[in-house]
Amino acid sequence: VWFFLLLHTTKRFAHSLAQRLGAQTVMGGPHATICAGELWADLPQLDFIVAGEGEESFVALLERIKYGEQPAG
């Protein structure tokens, strides 16, 4: 899993990198929080969006992925 703070110019780069590495994509940061719907529309191949303060929720997401559990939200 690679985590990028979302900048408009990095969203396609993040997906391309994840595809090459066989990783899942997680977008976060202010843009992802405000424009989550736009991101899902622009990049339906995204695996996860972390909204709000991601310090704790990103760790929780990684733990759920690690143990094969369904992420919350």
PDB file of N, CA and C in Angstrom:
ATOM      1  N   VAL A   1       0.856  -1.173   0.000  1.00  0.00           N
ATOM      2  CA  VAL A   1       0.000   0.000   0.000  1.00  0.00           C
ATOM      3  C   VAL A   1       0.892   1.223   0.000  1.00  0.00           C
ATOM      4  N   TRP A   2       0.660   2.113  -0.927  1.00  0.00           N
ATOM      5  CA  TRP A   2       1.369   3.388  -0.983  1.00  0.00           C
ATOM      6  C   TRP A   2       0.395   4.475  -0.590  1.00  0.00           C
ATOM      7  N   PHE A   3       0.858   5.451   0.151  1.00  0.00           N
ATOM      8  CA  PHE A   3       0.007   6.553   0.587  1.00  0.00           C
ATOM      9  C   PHE A   3       0.574   7.850   0.051  1.00  0.00           C
ATOM     10  N   PHE A   4      -0.233   8.614  -0.642  1.00  0.00           N
ATOM     11  CA  PHE A   4       0.159   9.916  -1.160  1.00  0.00           C
ATOM     12  C   PHE A   4      -0.790  10.965  -0.602  1.00  0.00           C
ATOM     13  N   LEU A   5      -0.245  12.080  -0.141  1.00  0.00           N
ATOM     14  CA  LEU A   5      -1.106  13.223   0.110  1.00  0.00           C
ATOM     15  C   LEU A   5      -1.533  13.687  -1.268  1.00  0.00           C
ATOM     16  N   LEU A   6      -2.797  13.863  -1.450  1.00  0.00           N
ATOM     17  CA  LEU A   6      -3.301  14.095  -2.796  1.00  0.00           C
ATOM     18  C   LEU A   6      -3.040  15.511  -3.262  1.00  0.00           C
ATOM     19  N   LEU A   7      -2.319  15.627  -4.304  1.00  0.00           N
ATOM     20  CA  LEU A   7      -2.181  16.857  -5.066  1.00  0.00           C
ATOM     21  C   LEU A   7      -2.765  16.527  -6.420  1.00  0.00           C
ATOM     22  N   HIS A   8      -3.382  17.475  -7.037  1.00  0.00           N
ATOM     23  CA  HIS A   8      -4.078  17.209  -8.292  1.00  0.00           C
ATOM     24  C   HIS A   8      -3.170  16.503  -9.302  1.00  0.00           C
ATOM     25  N   THR A   9      -1.899  16.861  -9.335  1.00  0.00           N
ATOM     26  CA  THR A   9      -0.984  16.281 -10.325  1.00  0.00           C
ATOM     27  C   THR A   9      -0.488  14.898  -9.948  1.00  0.00           C
ATOM     28  N   THR A  10      -0.680  14.457  -8.702  1.00  0.00           N
ATOM     29  CA  THR A  10      -0.137  13.157  -8.303  1.00  0.00           C
ATOM     30  C   THR A  10      -1.137  12.022  -8.393  1.00  0.00           C
ATOM     31  N   LYS A  11      -2.415  12.308  -8.573  1.00  0.00           N
ATOM     32  CA  LYS A  11      -3.394  11.222  -8.494  1.00  0.00           C
ATOM     33  C   LYS A  11      -3.203  10.175  -9.588  1.00  0.00           C
ATOM     34  N   ARG A  12      -2.897  10.586 -10.795  1.00  0.00           N
ATOM     35  CA  ARG A  12      -2.673   9.599 -11.852  1.00  0.00           C
ATOM     36  C   ARG A  12      -1.320   8.899 -11.677  1.00  0.00           C
ATOM     37  N   PHE A  13      -0.321   9.626 -11.217  1.00  0.00           N
ATOM     38  CA  PHE A  13       0.983   9.020 -10.945  1.00  0.00           C
ATOM     39  C   PHE A  13       0.850   7.937  -9.880  1.00  0.00           C
ATOM     40  N   ALA A  14       0.101   8.212  -8.832  1.00  0.00           N
ATOM     41  CA  ALA A  14      -0.071   7.243  -7.745  1.00  0.00           C
ATOM     42  C   ALA A  14      -0.699   5.959  -8.275  1.00  0.00           C
ATOM     43  N   HIS A  15      -1.713   6.088  -9.096  1.00  0.00           N
ATOM     44  CA  HIS A  15      -2.367   4.897  -9.638  1.00  0.00           C
ATOM     45  C   HIS A  15      -1.413   4.114 -10.542  1.00  0.00           C
ATOM     46  N   SER A  16      -0.694   4.826 -11.385  1.00  0.00           N
ATOM     47  CA  SER A  16       0.248   4.165 -12.282  1.00  0.00           C
ATOM     48  C   SER A  16       1.316   3.409 -11.496  1.00  0.00           C
ATOM     49  N   LEU A  17       1.848   4.021 -10.464  1.00  0.00           N
ATOM     50  CA  LEU A  17       2.848   3.374  -9.622  1.00  0.00           C
ATOM     51  C   LEU A  17       2.263   2.148  -8.922  1.00  0.00           C
ATOM     52  N   ALA A  18       1.061   2.286  -8.390  1.00  0.00           N
ATOM     53  CA  ALA A  18       0.422   1.160  -7.702  1.00  0.00           C
ATOM     54  C   ALA A  18       0.205  -0.014  -8.653  1.00  0.00           C
ATOM     55  N   GLN A  19      -0.194   0.274  -9.885  1.00  0.00           N
ATOM     56  CA  GLN A  19      -0.392  -0.799 -10.868  1.00  0.00           C
ATOM     57  C   GLN A  19       0.915  -1.536 -11.134  1.00  0.00           C
ATOM     58  N   ARG A  20       1.989  -0.796 -11.306  1.00  0.00           N
ATOM     59  CA  ARG A  20       3.280  -1.427 -11.585  1.00  0.00           C
ATOM     60  C   ARG A  20       3.777  -2.250 -10.414  1.00  0.00           C
ATOM     61  N   LEU A  21       3.457  -1.822  -9.193  1.00  0.00           N
ATOM     62  CA  LEU A  21       3.941  -2.517  -8.005  1.00  0.00           C
ATOM     63  C   LEU A  21       2.957  -3.546  -7.463  1.00  0.00           C
ATOM     64  N   GLY A  22       1.771  -3.592  -8.034  1.00  0.00           N
ATOM     65  CA  GLY A  22       0.753  -4.496  -7.527  1.00  0.00           C
ATOM     66  C   GLY A  22       0.219  -4.065  -6.170  1.00  0.00           C
ATOM     67  N   ALA A  23       0.224  -2.769  -5.914  1.00  0.00           N
ATOM     68  CA  ALA A  23      -0.213  -2.227  -4.626  1.00  0.00           C
ATOM     69  C   ALA A  23      -1.633  -1.676  -4.742  1.00  0.00           C
ATOM     70  N   GLN A  24      -2.215  -1.371  -3.612  1.00  0.00           N
ATOM     71  CA  GLN A  24      -3.518  -0.725  -3.589  1.00  0.00           C
ATOM     72  C   GLN A  24      -3.320   0.776  -3.459  1.00  0.00           C
ATOM     73  N   THR A  25      -4.280   1.548  -3.968  1.00  0.00           N
ATOM     74  CA  THR A  25      -4.163   2.998  -3.913  1.00  0.00           C
ATOM     75  C   THR A  25      -5.033   3.564  -2.799  1.00  0.00           C
ATOM     76  N   VAL A  26      -4.415   4.455  -2.040  1.00  0.00           N
ATOM     77  CA  VAL A  26      -5.085   5.158  -0.950  1.00  0.00           C
ATOM     78  C   VAL A  26      -4.811   6.638  -1.152  1.00  0.00           C
ATOM     79  N   MET A  27      -5.853   7.423  -1.289  1.00  0.00           N
ATOM     80  CA  MET A  27      -5.686   8.860  -1.432  1.00  0.00           C
ATOM     81  C   MET A  27      -6.174   9.539  -0.159  1.00  0.00           C
ATOM     82  N   GLY A  28      -5.479  10.598   0.214  1.00  0.00           N
ATOM     83  CA  GLY A  28      -5.863  11.336   1.403  1.00  0.00           C
ATOM     84  C   GLY A  28      -5.417  12.773   1.307  1.00  0.00           C
ATOM     85  N   GLY A  29      -5.703  13.534   2.336  1.00  0.00           N
ATOM     86  CA  GLY A  29      -5.327  14.941   2.374  1.00  0.00           C
ATOM     87  C   GLY A  29      -6.545  15.825   2.217  1.00  0.00           C
ATOM     88  N   PRO A  30      -6.333  17.133   2.257  1.00  0.00           N
ATOM     89  CA  PRO A  30      -7.454  18.073   2.187  1.00  0.00           C
ATOM     90  C   PRO A  30      -8.292  17.917   0.913  1.00  0.00           C
ATOM     91  N   HIS A  31      -7.629  17.751  -0.220  1.00  0.00           N
ATOM     92  CA  HIS A  31      -8.366  17.618  -1.483  1.00  0.00           C
ATOM     93  C   HIS A  31      -9.239  16.369  -1.471  1.00  0.00           C
ATOM     94  N   ALA A  32      -8.677  15.275  -0.991  1.00  0.00           N
ATOM     95  CA  ALA A  32      -9.448  14.029  -0.930  1.00  0.00           C
ATOM     96  C   ALA A  32     -10.618  14.148   0.027  1.00  0.00           C
ATOM     97  N   THR A  33     -10.444  14.873   1.105  1.00  0.00           N
ATOM     98  CA  THR A  33     -11.522  15.064   2.079  1.00  0.00           C
ATOM     99  C   THR A  33     -12.652  15.888   1.486  1.00  0.00           C
ATOM    100  N   ILE A  34     -12.291  16.955   0.799  1.00  0.00           N
ATOM    101  CA  ILE A  34     -13.299  17.877   0.245  1.00  0.00           C
ATOM    102  C   ILE A  34     -13.932  17.328  -1.029  1.00  0.00           C
ATOM    103  N   CYS A  35     -13.158  16.634  -1.835  1.00  0.00           N
ATOM    104  CA  CYS A  35     -13.606  16.215  -3.172  1.00  0.00           C
ATOM    105  C   CYS A  35     -13.636  14.703  -3.350  1.00  0.00           C
ATOM    106  N   ALA A  36     -14.020  13.966  -2.332  1.00  0.00           N
ATOM    107  CA  ALA A  36     -14.017  12.502  -2.429  1.00  0.00           C
ATOM    108  C   ALA A  36     -14.882  12.015  -3.588  1.00  0.00           C
ATOM    109  N   GLY A  37     -16.058  12.578  -3.745  1.00  0.00           N
ATOM    110  CA  GLY A  37     -16.939  12.175  -4.847  1.00  0.00           C
ATOM    111  C   GLY A  37     -16.304  12.405  -6.204  1.00  0.00           C
ATOM    112  N   GLU A  38     -15.631  13.529  -6.358  1.00  0.00           N
ATOM    113  CA  GLU A  38     -14.936  13.845  -7.610  1.00  0.00           C
ATOM    114  C   GLU A  38     -13.814  12.843  -7.869  1.00  0.00           C
ATOM    115  N   LEU A  39     -13.106  12.463  -6.818  1.00  0.00           N
ATOM    116  CA  LEU A  39     -12.027  11.484  -6.979  1.00  0.00           C
ATOM    117  C   LEU A  39     -12.555  10.133  -7.433  1.00  0.00           C
ATOM    118  N   TRP A  40     -13.653   9.674  -6.811  1.00  0.00           N
ATOM    119  CA  TRP A  40     -14.222   8.384  -7.224  1.00  0.00           C
ATOM    120  C   TRP A  40     -14.654   8.453  -8.682  1.00  0.00           C
ATOM    121  N   ALA A  41     -15.185   9.613  -9.110  1.00  0.00           N
ATOM    122  CA  ALA A  41     -15.618   9.764 -10.502  1.00  0.00           C
ATOM    123  C   ALA A  41     -14.420   9.804 -11.454  1.00  0.00           C
ATOM    124  N   ASP A  42     -13.359  10.540 -11.070  1.00  0.00           N
ATOM    125  CA  ASP A  42     -12.166  10.677 -11.918  1.00  0.00           C
ATOM    126  C   ASP A  42     -11.320   9.410 -11.924  1.00  0.00           C
ATOM    127  N   LEU A  43     -11.250   8.734 -10.778  1.00  0.00           N
ATOM    128  CA  LEU A  43     -10.377   7.571 -10.638  1.00  0.00           C
ATOM    129  C   LEU A  43     -11.141   6.413 -10.005  1.00  0.00           C
ATOM    130  N   PRO A  44     -12.045   5.806 -10.733  1.00  0.00           N
ATOM    131  CA  PRO A  44     -12.829   4.712 -10.155  1.00  0.00           C
ATOM    132  C   PRO A  44     -11.967   3.518  -9.746  1.00  0.00           C
ATOM    133  N   GLN A  45     -10.729   3.487 -10.208  1.00  0.00           N
ATOM    134  CA  GLN A  45      -9.827   2.402  -9.844  1.00  0.00           C
ATOM    135  C   GLN A  45      -9.184   2.601  -8.471  1.00  0.00           C
ATOM    136  N   LEU A  46      -9.455   3.726  -7.810  1.00  0.00           N
ATOM    137  CA  LEU A  46      -8.957   3.929  -6.441  1.00  0.00           C
ATOM    138  C   LEU A  46      -9.480   2.818  -5.545  1.00  0.00           C
ATOM    139  N   ASP A  47      -8.654   2.399  -4.617  1.00  0.00           N
ATOM    140  CA  ASP A  47      -9.089   1.391  -3.662  1.00  0.00           C
ATOM    141  C   ASP A  47      -9.697   2.021  -2.413  1.00  0.00           C
ATOM    142  N   PHE A  48      -9.088   3.099  -1.919  1.00  0.00           N
ATOM    143  CA  PHE A  48      -9.553   3.726  -0.678  1.00  0.00           C
ATOM    144  C   PHE A  48      -9.312   5.225  -0.711  1.00  0.00           C
ATOM    145  N   ILE A  49     -10.160   5.967  -0.018  1.00  0.00           N
ATOM    146  CA  ILE A  49      -9.947   7.381   0.250  1.00  0.00           C
ATOM    147  C   ILE A  49      -9.990   7.554   1.763  1.00  0.00           C
ATOM    148  N   VAL A  50      -8.967   8.208   2.310  1.00  0.00           N
ATOM    149  CA  VAL A  50      -8.930   8.520   3.738  1.00  0.00           C
ATOM    150  C   VAL A  50      -9.298   9.987   3.876  1.00  0.00           C
ATOM    151  N   ALA A  51     -10.429  10.250   4.490  1.00  0.00           N
ATOM    152  CA  ALA A  51     -10.913  11.618   4.668  1.00  0.00           C
ATOM    153  C   ALA A  51     -10.604  12.107   6.079  1.00  0.00           C
ATOM    154  N   GLY A  52     -10.484  13.414   6.211  1.00  0.00           N
ATOM    155  CA  GLY A  52     -10.230  14.009   7.516  1.00  0.00           C
ATOM    156  C   GLY A  52      -8.795  13.783   7.952  1.00  0.00           C
ATOM    157  N   GLU A  53      -8.583  13.807   9.251  1.00  0.00           N
ATOM    158  CA  GLU A  53      -7.252  13.578   9.811  1.00  0.00           C
ATOM    159  C   GLU A  53      -6.902  12.103   9.656  1.00  0.00           C
ATOM    160  N   GLY A  54      -5.897  11.812   8.860  1.00  0.00           N
ATOM    161  CA  GLY A  54      -5.619  10.437   8.499  1.00  0.00           C
ATOM    162  C   GLY A  54      -4.646   9.685   9.383  1.00  0.00           C
ATOM    163  N   GLU A  55      -4.046  10.366  10.362  1.00  0.00           N
ATOM    164  CA  GLU A  55      -3.015   9.699  11.156  1.00  0.00           C
ATOM    165  C   GLU A  55      -3.507   8.409  11.799  1.00  0.00           C
ATOM    166  N   GLU A  56      -4.680   8.430  12.373  1.00  0.00           N
ATOM    167  CA  GLU A  56      -5.218   7.232  13.023  1.00  0.00           C
ATOM    168  C   GLU A  56      -6.000   6.357  12.052  1.00  0.00           C
ATOM    169  N   SER A  57      -6.795   6.986  11.187  1.00  0.00           N
ATOM    170  CA  SER A  57      -7.632   6.190  10.293  1.00  0.00           C
ATOM    171  C   SER A  57      -6.801   5.450   9.248  1.00  0.00           C
ATOM    172  N   PHE A  58      -5.659   6.014   8.835  1.00  0.00           N
ATOM    173  CA  PHE A  58      -4.806   5.323   7.878  1.00  0.00           C
ATOM    174  C   PHE A  58      -4.198   4.069   8.511  1.00  0.00           C
ATOM    175  N   VAL A  59      -3.772   4.171   9.749  1.00  0.00           N
ATOM    176  CA  VAL A  59      -3.230   3.011  10.459  1.00  0.00           C
ATOM    177  C   VAL A  59      -4.312   1.944  10.614  1.00  0.00           C
ATOM    178  N   ALA A  60      -5.529   2.372  10.974  1.00  0.00           N
ATOM    179  CA  ALA A  60      -6.636   1.422  11.115  1.00  0.00           C
ATOM    180  C   ALA A  60      -6.941   0.744   9.780  1.00  0.00           C
ATOM    181  N   LEU A  61      -6.894   1.506   8.689  1.00  0.00           N
ATOM    182  CA  LEU A  61      -7.119   0.936   7.360  1.00  0.00           C
ATOM    183  C   LEU A  61      -6.062  -0.122   7.048  1.00  0.00           C
ATOM    184  N   LEU A  62      -4.802   0.192   7.309  1.00  0.00           N
ATOM    185  CA  LEU A  62      -3.731  -0.774   7.046  1.00  0.00           C
ATOM    186  C   LEU A  62      -3.908  -2.054   7.859  1.00  0.00           C
ATOM    187  N   GLU A  63      -4.328  -1.910   9.107  1.00  0.00           N
ATOM    188  CA  GLU A  63      -4.555  -3.096   9.935  1.00  0.00           C
ATOM    189  C   GLU A  63      -5.680  -3.953   9.375  1.00  0.00           C
ATOM    190  N   ARG A  64      -6.753  -3.324   8.921  1.00  0.00           N
ATOM    191  CA  ARG A  64      -7.869  -4.079   8.343  1.00  0.00           C
ATOM    192  C   ARG A  64      -7.439  -4.797   7.061  1.00  0.00           C
ATOM    193  N   ILE A  65      -6.651  -4.105   6.232  1.00  0.00           N
ATOM    194  CA  ILE A  65      -6.151  -4.734   5.008  1.00  0.00           C
ATOM    195  C   ILE A  65      -5.265  -5.921   5.364  1.00  0.00           C
ATOM    196  N   LYS A  66      -4.381  -5.720   6.323  1.00  0.00           N
ATOM    197  CA  LYS A  66      -3.451  -6.767   6.733  1.00  0.00           C
ATOM    198  C   LYS A  66      -4.177  -8.042   7.168  1.00  0.00           C
ATOM    199  N   TYR A  67      -5.291  -7.878   7.897  1.00  0.00           N
ATOM    200  CA  TYR A  67      -6.011  -9.036   8.425  1.00  0.00           C
ATOM    201  C   TYR A  67      -7.186  -9.451   7.551  1.00  0.00           C
ATOM    202  N   GLY A  68      -7.287  -8.886   6.341  1.00  0.00           N
ATOM    203  CA  GLY A  68      -8.314  -9.294   5.403  1.00  0.00           C
ATOM    204  C   GLY A  68      -9.719  -8.867   5.806  1.00  0.00           C
ATOM    205  N   GLU A  69      -9.818  -7.826   6.608  1.00  0.00           N
ATOM    206  CA  GLU A  69     -11.128  -7.341   7.058  1.00  0.00           C
ATOM    207  C   GLU A  69     -11.615  -6.241   6.123  1.00  0.00           C
ATOM    208  N   GLN A  70     -12.907  -6.036   6.122  1.00  0.00           N
ATOM    209  CA  GLN A  70     -13.527  -4.980   5.336  1.00  0.00           C
ATOM    210  C   GLN A  70     -13.289  -3.630   6.020  1.00  0.00           C
ATOM    211  N   PRO A  71     -12.759  -2.640   5.296  1.00  0.00           N
ATOM    212  CA  PRO A  71     -12.561  -1.325   5.912  1.00  0.00           C
ATOM    213  C   PRO A  71     -13.869  -0.664   6.309  1.00  0.00           C
ATOM    214  N   ALA A  72     -13.827   0.123   7.365  1.00  0.00           N
ATOM    215  CA  ALA A  72     -15.004   0.861   7.816  1.00  0.00           C
ATOM    216  C   ALA A  72     -15.252   2.032   6.884  1.00  0.00           C
ATOM    217  N   GLY A  73     -16.531   2.397   6.745  1.00  0.00           N
ATOM    218  CA  GLY A  73     -16.888   3.587   5.978  1.00  0.00           C
ATOM    219  C   GLY A  73     -16.803   3.358   4.534  1.00  0.00           C
TER     220      GLY A  73
END
